[in-house]
């Protein structure tokens, strides 16, 4: 079936480069696109398929290559803290802070009143101390970095005791045993998968023990015959043996201030200040999952331990850049001012199901064949514990939900939806105010696309 006669129908690359759709593009881009298009066409001919429009294909490939791969998408999954979709959308205040710092110079390491060199974290330290009721606090690139820094600065060449029930994996590349090893510490596993007691920690404690580590089981739940080492007991043991207790909270919520109380209670989560008040020496958590701010990792707690982290050379490699710092500071100030309930993620998590139903109905009116159904959504995927959230969704018509979801993803703008019970579902919870018209237009376009061209 493959013959040289077939392949001779392929246009030569130099001919494609002269095509008006490619001629004005940067030469290396046009060349790579033309070559890829010819390769693709050759494969088609060899497989006995018709010769595609090679020039049009090359132009599409060149257009894609010249466009950032990272783009805004409409999140119609209903999952507010969706790791694959960038977790938390920033508040207007945080966006404005980023824009200001991005566009010009800033005092990131300069004290304006004295003219002296300033600390990069000066603006986030005080709000974090206040919100977490912590002696001191530090911020780095993400919670994985925070955990790695804590282990490296406080436990290198020594032992870290962890319950076998908490050796969790969070999103593929973060696995507690591997992070402990990466920090140069030796993991001492105690207890059993389902049950670990404080006495297990006591028996495992030696003069080489640097830390007791507790890890929040962010993305799973154990039921049945289970026992987690009691925090108060572990704290008491730590005091007695002189071993700091560290908790990787991942999520959990900053509770006391800024309207987070209701949310924390609703999600059955403890707040950071409660954990520290219980005597835990150091906590670390995610700035996006827990605060609804930018990606960041916060370390808060005992001043001497935070200082040891700040002094360690690894801190320099994990430190925040000015754009994240601007967003984090603005987000923290929203908590301090008591405006945290306005943060996009908090609004989404707290959205009233009746309002969601009206929003779903308004969307459905613009989409032929769509209907509204009550459903349950989730707070986070692998982020906040997957809490169920009652919602109403737009159920799209069609009998090939995978193809429709794929067409939505490659549409303009890209739309990410949920597939359940044989249909594509749009959950208005995570559709931002003002996105509705673009969403319904993109959905109508995807529904109108002939099935063969989808995906
Ligand atoms: C999410 C999470 C992490 C990783 O946090 P990142 O901010 O994504 O680096 C670590 N530990 C726990 C318990 C988590 O939930």
Short mmCIF file of C-alpha atoms and ligand atoms in Angstrom, two decimals:
data_model
loop_
_atom_site.label_atom_id
_atom_site.label_comp_id
_atom_site.label_asym_id
_atom_site.label_seq_id
_atom_site.Cartn_x
_atom_site.Cartn_y
_atom_site.Cartn_z
CA UNK A 1 0.00 0.00 0.00
CA UNK A 2 2.93 2.36 0.41
CA UNK A 3 4.45 3.26 -2.96
CA UNK A 4 6.91 5.90 -4.08
CA UNK A 5 4.19 7.24 -6.37
CA UNK A 6 2.09 8.07 -3.31
CA UNK A 7 4.95 9.85 -1.54
CA UNK A 8 5.85 11.91 -4.59
CA UNK A 9 2.62 13.80 -4.03
CA UNK A 10 4.11 15.35 -0.87
CA UNK A 11 4.90 19.05 -1.39
CA UNK A 12 8.59 19.90 -0.96
CA UNK A 13 9.41 21.92 2.14
CA UNK A 14 10.78 24.92 0.16
CA UNK A 15 7.45 25.16 -1.67
CA UNK A 16 5.57 25.23 1.64
CA UNK A 17 7.85 27.95 2.96
CA UNK A 18 6.80 30.17 0.05
CA UNK A 19 3.13 29.78 0.98
CA UNK A 20 1.75 33.17 2.08
CA UNK A 21 0.57 31.66 5.35
CA UNK A 22 4.15 30.73 6.27
CA UNK A 23 6.24 33.24 4.34
CA UNK A 24 6.06 36.02 6.94
CA UNK A 25 6.77 33.87 9.96
CA UNK A 26 10.16 33.52 11.65
CA UNK A 27 12.10 31.15 9.42
CA UNK A 28 13.01 28.48 12.04
CA UNK A 29 9.37 28.30 13.15
CA UNK A 30 8.06 28.00 9.58
CA UNK A 31 10.69 25.39 8.74
CA UNK A 32 9.93 23.20 11.77
CA UNK A 33 6.18 23.47 11.12
CA UNK A 34 6.59 22.61 7.41
CA UNK A 35 8.75 19.59 8.20
CA UNK A 36 6.32 18.33 10.83
CA UNK A 37 3.39 18.79 8.45
CA UNK A 38 5.20 16.88 5.70
CA UNK A 39 6.05 14.07 8.15
CA UNK A 40 2.42 13.92 9.21
CA UNK A 41 1.23 13.83 5.59
CA UNK A 42 3.75 11.08 4.75
CA UNK A 43 2.40 8.98 7.62
CA UNK A 44 -1.13 9.56 6.32
CA UNK A 45 -0.23 8.42 2.80
CA UNK A 46 1.61 5.38 4.11
CA UNK A 47 -1.44 4.44 6.13
CA UNK A 48 -3.56 4.67 2.97
CA UNK A 49 -5.33 7.85 4.02
CA UNK A 50 -5.86 10.79 1.64
CA UNK A 51 -3.25 13.53 1.33
CA UNK A 52 -4.14 16.29 3.84
CA UNK A 53 -3.80 20.02 3.07
CA UNK A 54 -0.13 20.16 4.03
CA UNK A 55 0.25 23.95 3.82
CA UNK A 56 -2.82 24.56 6.01
CA UNK A 57 -1.54 22.02 8.51
CA UNK A 58 1.89 23.69 8.55
CA UNK A 59 0.28 27.10 9.13
CA UNK A 60 -1.69 25.73 12.09
CA UNK A 61 1.41 24.16 13.56
CA UNK A 62 3.36 27.41 13.18
CA UNK A 63 0.54 29.36 14.81
CA UNK A 64 0.56 26.96 17.76
CA UNK A 65 4.33 27.22 18.10
CA UNK A 66 4.11 31.01 18.32
CA UNK A 67 1.48 31.02 21.00
CA UNK A 68 2.25 30.45 24.69
CA UNK A 69 1.39 26.93 25.72
CA UNK A 70 0.29 28.17 29.14
CA UNK A 71 -3.09 29.82 28.60
CA UNK A 72 -6.12 30.83 30.54
CA UNK A 73 -8.89 28.24 30.55
CA UNK A 74 -12.45 28.25 31.84
CA UNK A 75 -12.74 25.86 34.76
CA UNK A 76 -16.16 24.23 34.49
CA UNK A 77 -15.20 21.24 36.64
CA UNK A 78 -16.63 22.83 39.78
CA UNK A 79 -13.39 22.01 41.64
CA UNK A 80 -12.15 25.33 43.05
CA UNK A 81 -8.67 24.14 44.04
CA UNK A 82 -7.75 22.14 40.98
CA UNK A 83 -4.02 21.43 40.85
CA UNK A 84 -3.99 20.82 37.08
CA UNK A 85 -5.73 24.14 36.49
CA UNK A 86 -3.44 26.26 38.64
CA UNK A 87 -5.26 25.96 41.99
CA UNK A 88 -6.39 29.39 43.20
CA UNK A 89 -7.36 32.28 40.91
CA UNK A 90 -5.91 35.42 42.48
CA UNK A 91 -8.05 38.18 43.95
CA UNK A 92 -8.22 41.57 42.22
CA UNK A 93 -5.96 43.02 44.94
CA UNK A 94 -3.36 40.29 44.43
CA UNK A 95 -3.50 40.72 40.65
CA UNK A 96 -3.02 44.47 40.96
CA UNK A 97 -0.03 43.95 43.26
CA UNK A 98 1.55 41.54 40.78
CA UNK A 99 0.97 43.91 37.87
CA UNK A 100 2.55 46.84 39.70
CA UNK A 101 5.65 44.94 40.73
CA UNK A 102 5.97 43.24 37.34
CA UNK A 103 5.84 46.46 35.37
CA UNK A 104 8.66 48.28 37.12
CA UNK A 105 11.19 48.25 39.92
CA UNK A 106 10.22 47.51 43.49
CA UNK A 107 11.67 47.64 47.00
CA UNK A 108 11.83 43.85 47.23
CA UNK A 109 15.08 44.01 49.20
CA UNK A 110 15.26 47.67 50.19
CA UNK A 111 13.92 49.40 53.29
CA UNK A 112 12.47 52.62 51.95
CA UNK A 113 12.58 54.52 55.26
CA UNK A 114 16.24 53.80 56.09
CA UNK A 115 17.63 53.14 52.61
CA UNK A 116 19.21 49.97 53.99
CA UNK A 117 19.01 46.51 52.57
CA UNK A 118 15.68 45.00 53.57
CA UNK A 119 14.51 41.46 54.07
CA UNK A 120 12.62 40.00 51.13
CA UNK A 121 10.01 38.49 53.44
CA UNK A 122 9.44 41.56 55.61
CA UNK A 123 5.97 42.16 54.16
CA UNK A 124 4.64 38.64 54.68
CA UNK A 125 6.25 37.90 58.02
CA UNK A 126 4.07 40.03 60.29
CA UNK A 127 0.75 39.01 58.71
CA UNK A 128 1.75 35.35 58.88
CA UNK A 129 2.80 35.69 62.52
CA UNK A 130 -0.54 37.26 63.30
CA UNK A 131 -2.73 34.89 61.28
CA UNK A 132 -1.00 31.73 62.43
CA UNK A 133 -0.43 33.02 65.98
CA UNK A 134 3.17 31.96 65.39
CA UNK A 135 6.43 33.25 66.86
CA UNK A 136 7.88 33.50 63.38
CA UNK A 137 7.15 32.50 59.79
CA UNK A 138 8.87 32.03 56.46
CA UNK A 139 7.63 31.58 52.89
CA UNK A 140 9.20 29.60 50.04
CA UNK A 141 8.24 28.38 46.59
CA UNK A 142 5.65 25.75 47.56
CA UNK A 143 4.79 23.36 50.35
CA UNK A 144 7.04 20.66 48.93
CA UNK A 145 9.91 23.17 49.18
CA UNK A 146 8.83 24.11 52.72
CA UNK A 147 8.89 20.48 53.83
CA UNK A 148 12.22 19.83 52.13
CA UNK A 149 13.72 22.91 53.77
CA UNK A 150 12.46 21.92 57.23
CA UNK A 151 13.88 18.41 56.87
CA UNK A 152 17.20 19.61 55.47
CA UNK A 153 17.70 22.39 58.00
CA UNK A 154 16.50 20.48 61.06
CA UNK A 155 17.06 16.78 60.43
CA UNK A 156 19.93 16.28 58.00
CA UNK A 157 22.03 13.19 58.96
CA UNK A 158 19.58 12.43 61.74
CA UNK A 159 16.30 10.54 62.11
CA UNK A 160 12.71 11.59 61.44
CA UNK A 161 9.96 9.48 62.97
CA UNK A 162 6.76 9.18 60.91
CA UNK A 163 3.66 7.02 61.33
CA UNK A 164 3.23 4.30 58.69
CA UNK A 165 -0.30 5.65 58.22
CA UNK A 166 1.06 9.01 57.05
CA UNK A 167 3.65 8.01 54.46
CA UNK A 168 1.46 9.58 51.81
CA UNK A 169 1.91 10.53 48.21
CA UNK A 170 0.55 13.88 47.11
CA UNK A 171 0.27 14.38 43.38
CA UNK A 172 2.87 11.97 42.07
CA UNK A 173 6.16 13.64 42.82
CA UNK A 174 5.65 14.43 46.51
CA UNK A 175 6.02 11.27 48.57
CA UNK A 176 6.84 11.60 52.23
CA UNK A 177 9.55 8.88 52.32
CA UNK A 178 11.26 10.42 49.29
CA UNK A 179 11.13 13.95 50.66
CA UNK A 180 12.66 12.76 53.94
CA UNK A 181 15.44 11.04 51.98
CA UNK A 182 15.96 14.11 49.80
CA UNK A 183 16.39 16.17 52.97
CA UNK A 184 19.28 13.88 53.93
CA UNK A 185 17.41 12.46 56.90
CA UNK A 186 16.71 8.85 57.79
CA UNK A 187 13.07 7.86 57.92
CA UNK A 188 12.02 5.83 60.92
CA UNK A 189 8.60 4.33 60.23
CA UNK A 190 6.52 3.44 63.22
CA UNK A 191 3.17 1.78 63.87
CA UNK A 192 1.02 0.10 61.25
CA UNK A 193 -0.79 1.41 58.19
CA UNK A 194 -4.06 1.75 60.06
CA UNK A 195 -2.94 2.31 63.64
CA UNK A 196 -0.08 4.16 65.23
CA UNK A 197 0.16 5.28 68.85
CA UNK A 198 2.30 7.78 70.71
CA UNK A 199 4.10 4.88 72.41
CA UNK A 200 5.34 3.80 68.97
CA UNK A 201 7.07 7.18 68.69
CA UNK A 202 8.47 6.83 72.20
CA UNK A 203 10.00 3.41 71.41
CA UNK A 204 11.58 4.71 68.22
CA UNK A 205 13.20 7.74 69.84
CA UNK A 206 16.98 7.69 70.11
CA UNK A 207 19.68 10.33 70.50
CA UNK A 208 19.66 10.56 66.68
CA UNK A 209 15.99 11.58 66.54
CA UNK A 210 15.67 15.07 65.07
CA UNK A 211 11.92 15.43 64.51
CA UNK A 212 8.54 13.82 64.90
CA UNK A 213 6.69 14.44 61.64
CA UNK A 214 2.91 14.36 61.23
CA UNK A 215 1.52 14.57 57.71
CA UNK A 216 -2.01 15.63 56.87
CA UNK A 217 -3.69 12.85 54.86
CA UNK A 218 -4.82 15.51 52.39
CA UNK A 219 -6.15 13.34 49.64
CA UNK A 220 -7.44 10.19 51.25
CA UNK A 221 -9.39 9.03 54.23
CA UNK A 222 -8.98 5.88 56.30
CA UNK A 223 -12.02 4.29 57.81
CA UNK A 224 -12.61 1.41 60.20
CA UNK A 225 -10.08 0.16 62.73
CA UNK A 226 -7.78 3.18 62.69
CA UNK A 227 -5.86 5.31 65.15
CA UNK A 228 -3.73 8.35 64.45
CA UNK A 229 -1.16 9.25 67.07
CA UNK A 230 -2.82 11.72 69.37
CA UNK A 231 -1.39 15.19 68.86
CA UNK A 232 -1.41 16.23 72.49
CA UNK A 233 0.36 13.02 73.46
CA UNK A 234 2.96 13.47 70.74
CA UNK A 235 3.56 17.07 71.78
CA UNK A 236 4.03 15.94 75.40
CA UNK A 237 6.45 13.24 74.29
CA UNK A 238 8.34 15.76 72.17
CA UNK A 239 8.72 18.10 75.15
CA UNK A 240 9.90 15.26 77.36
CA UNK A 241 12.50 14.01 74.86
CA UNK A 242 13.45 17.39 73.43
CA UNK A 243 12.23 16.46 69.93
CA UNK A 244 10.31 19.10 67.93
CA UNK A 245 6.95 18.08 66.46
CA UNK A 246 6.46 19.21 62.87
CA UNK A 247 3.17 18.99 60.98
CA UNK A 248 2.86 19.12 57.22
CA UNK A 249 -0.67 20.47 56.96
CA UNK A 250 -0.78 20.85 53.19
CA UNK A 251 -4.25 22.23 53.40
CA UNK A 252 -6.10 22.97 56.62
CA UNK A 253 -7.28 26.52 56.93
CA UNK A 254 -6.20 29.73 58.55
CA UNK A 255 -9.26 29.93 60.71
CA UNK A 256 -9.62 32.71 63.17
CA UNK A 257 -9.44 35.76 61.00
CA UNK A 258 -11.05 37.01 57.87
CA UNK A 259 -14.19 34.94 57.69
CA UNK A 260 -12.39 31.64 57.53
CA UNK A 261 -14.08 30.23 60.66
CA UNK A 262 -17.24 29.04 58.98
CA UNK A 263 -15.28 27.59 56.13
CA UNK A 264 -12.87 25.76 58.41
CA UNK A 265 -15.69 24.26 60.43
CA UNK A 266 -17.66 23.37 57.32
CA UNK A 267 -14.69 21.51 55.93
CA UNK A 268 -13.93 19.78 59.18
CA UNK A 269 -10.44 21.20 59.06
CA UNK A 270 -8.34 22.60 61.82
CA UNK A 271 -6.88 26.03 61.48
CA UNK A 272 -3.14 26.64 61.56
CA UNK A 273 -3.31 28.65 64.77
CA UNK A 274 -5.19 25.81 66.48
CA UNK A 275 -2.48 23.35 65.48
CA UNK A 276 0.27 25.64 66.82
CA UNK A 277 -1.74 26.41 69.95
CA UNK A 278 -1.89 22.67 70.59
CA UNK A 279 1.88 22.79 71.04
CA UNK A 280 3.11 21.69 67.61
CA UNK A 281 6.52 23.33 67.14
CA UNK A 282 6.42 23.97 63.40
CA UNK A 283 3.85 23.67 60.63
CA UNK A 284 4.13 23.94 56.89
CA UNK A 285 1.33 24.42 54.40
CA UNK A 286 0.52 25.53 50.85
CA UNK A 287 -0.17 29.17 50.05
CA UNK A 288 -2.58 28.30 47.25
CA UNK A 289 -4.45 25.40 48.81
CA UNK A 290 -4.78 26.89 52.24
CA UNK A 291 -4.87 30.63 51.64
CA UNK A 292 -6.39 30.80 48.17
CA UNK A 293 -3.33 32.82 47.17
CA UNK A 294 -0.39 32.17 44.84
CA UNK A 295 1.65 28.97 44.87
CA UNK A 296 3.84 29.20 47.96
CA UNK A 297 4.91 27.17 50.96
CA UNK A 298 4.67 28.62 54.46
CA UNK A 299 6.69 27.51 57.47
CA UNK A 300 5.39 28.87 60.79
CA UNK A 301 6.08 28.20 64.44
CA UNK A 302 8.93 28.33 66.94
CA UNK A 303 11.30 31.20 66.28
CA UNK A 304 14.53 29.20 66.64
CA UNK A 305 13.35 26.54 64.20
CA UNK A 306 12.14 29.08 61.63
CA UNK A 307 15.46 30.92 61.99
CA UNK A 308 17.37 27.70 61.32
CA UNK A 309 15.36 27.25 58.11
CA UNK A 310 15.98 30.85 57.05
CA UNK A 311 19.72 30.55 57.66
CA UNK A 312 20.12 27.34 55.68
CA UNK A 313 21.67 27.79 52.21
CA UNK A 314 18.80 25.82 50.66
CA UNK A 315 16.45 28.68 51.58
CA UNK A 316 18.16 30.87 48.98
CA UNK A 317 17.38 28.30 46.29
CA UNK A 318 13.74 27.98 47.30
CA UNK A 319 12.93 31.62 47.94
CA UNK A 320 9.95 33.42 46.46
CA UNK A 321 10.27 35.68 43.47
CA UNK A 322 8.90 39.22 43.64
CA UNK A 323 5.71 38.48 41.68
CA UNK A 324 4.62 35.70 44.01
CA UNK A 325 5.67 37.77 46.97
CA UNK A 326 3.43 40.62 45.81
CA UNK A 327 0.47 38.29 45.39
CA UNK A 328 1.08 36.56 48.71
CA UNK A 329 1.38 39.82 50.61
CA UNK A 330 -1.83 41.21 49.09
CA UNK A 331 -3.68 37.96 49.87
CA UNK A 332 -2.46 37.90 53.48
CA UNK A 333 -3.52 41.52 53.94
CA UNK A 334 -7.02 40.53 52.83
CA UNK A 335 -7.10 38.12 55.76
CA UNK A 336 -5.75 40.75 58.12
CA UNK A 337 -8.38 43.25 56.98
CA UNK A 338 -11.12 40.68 57.41
CA UNK A 339 -11.86 40.52 53.67
CA UNK A 340 -10.80 36.92 53.08
CA UNK A 341 -14.36 35.82 52.33
CA UNK A 342 -14.01 37.83 49.08
CA UNK A 343 -11.11 35.71 47.84
CA UNK A 344 -12.24 33.88 44.70
CA UNK A 345 -11.68 30.41 46.14
CA UNK A 346 -13.57 31.21 49.34
CA UNK A 347 -16.49 32.59 47.36
CA UNK A 348 -16.59 29.45 45.26
CA UNK A 349 -16.40 27.09 48.23
CA UNK A 350 -19.14 29.00 50.01
CA UNK A 351 -21.43 29.44 46.96
CA UNK A 352 -25.10 28.96 47.73
CA UNK A 353 -26.56 25.92 45.89
CA UNK A 354 -29.69 27.92 44.98
CA UNK A 355 -27.54 30.57 43.31
CA UNK A 356 -25.54 27.87 41.53
CA UNK A 357 -28.81 26.43 40.24
CA UNK A 358 -29.86 29.81 38.84
CA UNK A 359 -26.47 30.25 37.22
CA UNK A 360 -26.71 26.76 35.71
CA UNK A 361 -30.17 27.58 34.37
CA UNK A 362 -28.92 30.82 32.82
CA UNK A 363 -26.07 28.94 31.10
CA UNK A 364 -28.38 26.15 29.92
CA UNK A 365 -30.73 28.66 28.26
CA UNK A 366 -27.88 29.62 25.93
CA UNK A 367 -26.98 26.05 24.97
CA UNK A 368 -29.36 24.11 22.71
CA UNK A 369 -30.24 20.69 24.13
CA UNK A 370 -28.71 21.37 27.57
CA UNK A 371 -30.54 20.67 30.82
CA UNK A 372 -29.86 21.34 34.50
CA UNK A 373 -29.39 18.64 37.11
CA UNK A 374 -28.58 18.65 40.83
CA UNK A 375 -25.18 17.10 41.44
CA UNK A 376 -22.29 16.98 43.89
CA UNK A 377 -18.97 18.65 43.24
CA UNK A 378 -15.66 18.52 45.09
CA UNK A 379 -13.57 21.11 46.83
CA UNK A 380 -10.23 19.92 45.57
CA UNK A 381 -8.47 17.16 43.75
CA UNK A 382 -5.56 16.01 45.86
CA UNK A 383 -5.56 19.42 47.51
CA UNK A 384 -8.16 20.23 50.07
CA UNK A 385 -9.59 16.97 51.27
CA UNK A 386 -12.16 16.02 48.65
CA UNK A 387 -15.19 17.47 50.38
CA UNK A 388 -18.48 17.01 48.64
CA UNK A 389 -20.22 20.22 47.69
CA UNK A 390 -23.88 20.20 46.65
CA UNK A 391 -24.27 21.94 43.30
CA UNK A 392 -26.30 22.15 40.09
CA UNK A 393 -24.71 21.41 36.72
CA UNK A 394 -25.47 21.95 33.05
CA UNK A 395 -25.67 18.54 31.36
CA UNK A 396 -24.65 18.83 27.71
CA UNK A 397 -26.36 16.82 24.96
CA UNK A 398 -24.57 14.24 22.81
CA UNK A 399 -23.61 10.59 23.00
CA UNK A 400 -19.83 10.91 22.84
CA UNK A 401 -18.85 12.82 25.99
CA UNK A 402 -15.12 12.14 25.58
CA UNK A 403 -15.09 13.68 22.10
CA UNK A 404 -17.15 16.64 23.25
CA UNK A 405 -14.89 17.25 26.26
CA UNK A 406 -11.87 17.10 23.94
CA UNK A 407 -13.46 19.62 21.56
CA UNK A 408 -14.13 21.91 24.52
CA UNK A 409 -10.50 21.69 25.64
CA UNK A 410 -9.14 22.75 22.25
CA UNK A 411 -11.79 25.41 21.72
CA UNK A 412 -11.45 29.17 22.06
CA UNK A 413 -11.28 29.74 24.99
CA UNK A 414 -10.38 26.25 26.20
CA UNK A 415 -13.04 24.85 28.55
CA UNK A 416 -12.34 22.05 31.03
CA UNK A 417 -15.48 20.21 32.07
CA UNK A 418 -16.39 17.15 34.08
CA UNK A 419 -17.65 13.89 32.60
CA UNK A 420 -19.97 11.82 34.77
CA UNK A 421 -22.74 9.31 34.10
CA UNK A 422 -22.23 9.40 30.35
CA UNK A 423 -22.40 13.17 29.85
CA UNK A 424 -20.28 16.30 29.88
CA UNK A 425 -21.24 18.47 32.86
CA UNK A 426 -20.51 22.15 33.46
CA UNK A 427 -20.48 23.22 37.09
CA UNK A 428 -21.00 27.00 37.42
CA UNK A 429 -19.24 27.08 40.83
CA UNK A 430 -15.82 27.64 39.25
CA UNK A 431 -16.94 29.69 36.26
CA UNK A 432 -15.73 33.18 37.14
CA UNK A 433 -18.09 36.15 36.96
CA UNK A 434 -17.92 37.53 33.43
CA UNK A 435 -16.87 34.25 31.81
CA UNK A 436 -20.43 33.08 31.05
CA UNK A 437 -20.77 34.44 27.51
CA UNK A 438 -17.43 33.13 26.37
CA UNK A 439 -18.27 29.78 27.96
CA UNK A 440 -21.62 29.36 26.24
CA UNK A 441 -20.16 30.50 22.88
CA UNK A 442 -17.34 27.95 23.21
CA UNK A 443 -19.82 25.22 24.12
CA UNK A 444 -22.09 26.01 21.15
CA UNK A 445 -19.05 25.91 18.85
CA UNK A 446 -17.92 22.55 20.25
CA UNK A 447 -21.43 21.09 19.93
CA UNK A 448 -21.63 22.32 16.33
CA UNK A 449 -18.26 20.85 15.34
CA UNK A 450 -18.75 17.73 13.24
CA UNK A 451 -17.82 14.73 15.38
CA UNK A 452 -14.98 13.75 13.02
CA UNK A 453 -13.16 17.04 13.51
CA UNK A 454 -13.42 16.97 17.27
CA UNK A 455 -10.38 16.35 19.41
C1 LIG B 1 -0.37 19.58 48.71
C2 LIG B 1 0.45 19.01 49.78
C3 LIG B 1 1.84 19.06 49.68
C4 LIG B 1 2.54 19.68 48.50
O1 LIG B 1 2.26 21.05 48.49
P1 LIG B 1 2.64 21.96 47.21
O2 LIG B 1 2.29 23.34 47.65
O3 LIG B 1 1.83 21.45 46.07
O4 LIG B 1 4.10 21.78 46.98
C5 LIG B 1 2.58 18.52 50.71
N1 LIG B 1 1.99 17.95 51.77
C6 LIG B 1 0.65 17.89 51.92
C7 LIG B 1 0.05 17.24 53.12
C8 LIG B 1 -0.18 18.42 50.92
O5 LIG B 1 -1.50 18.37 51.03
#
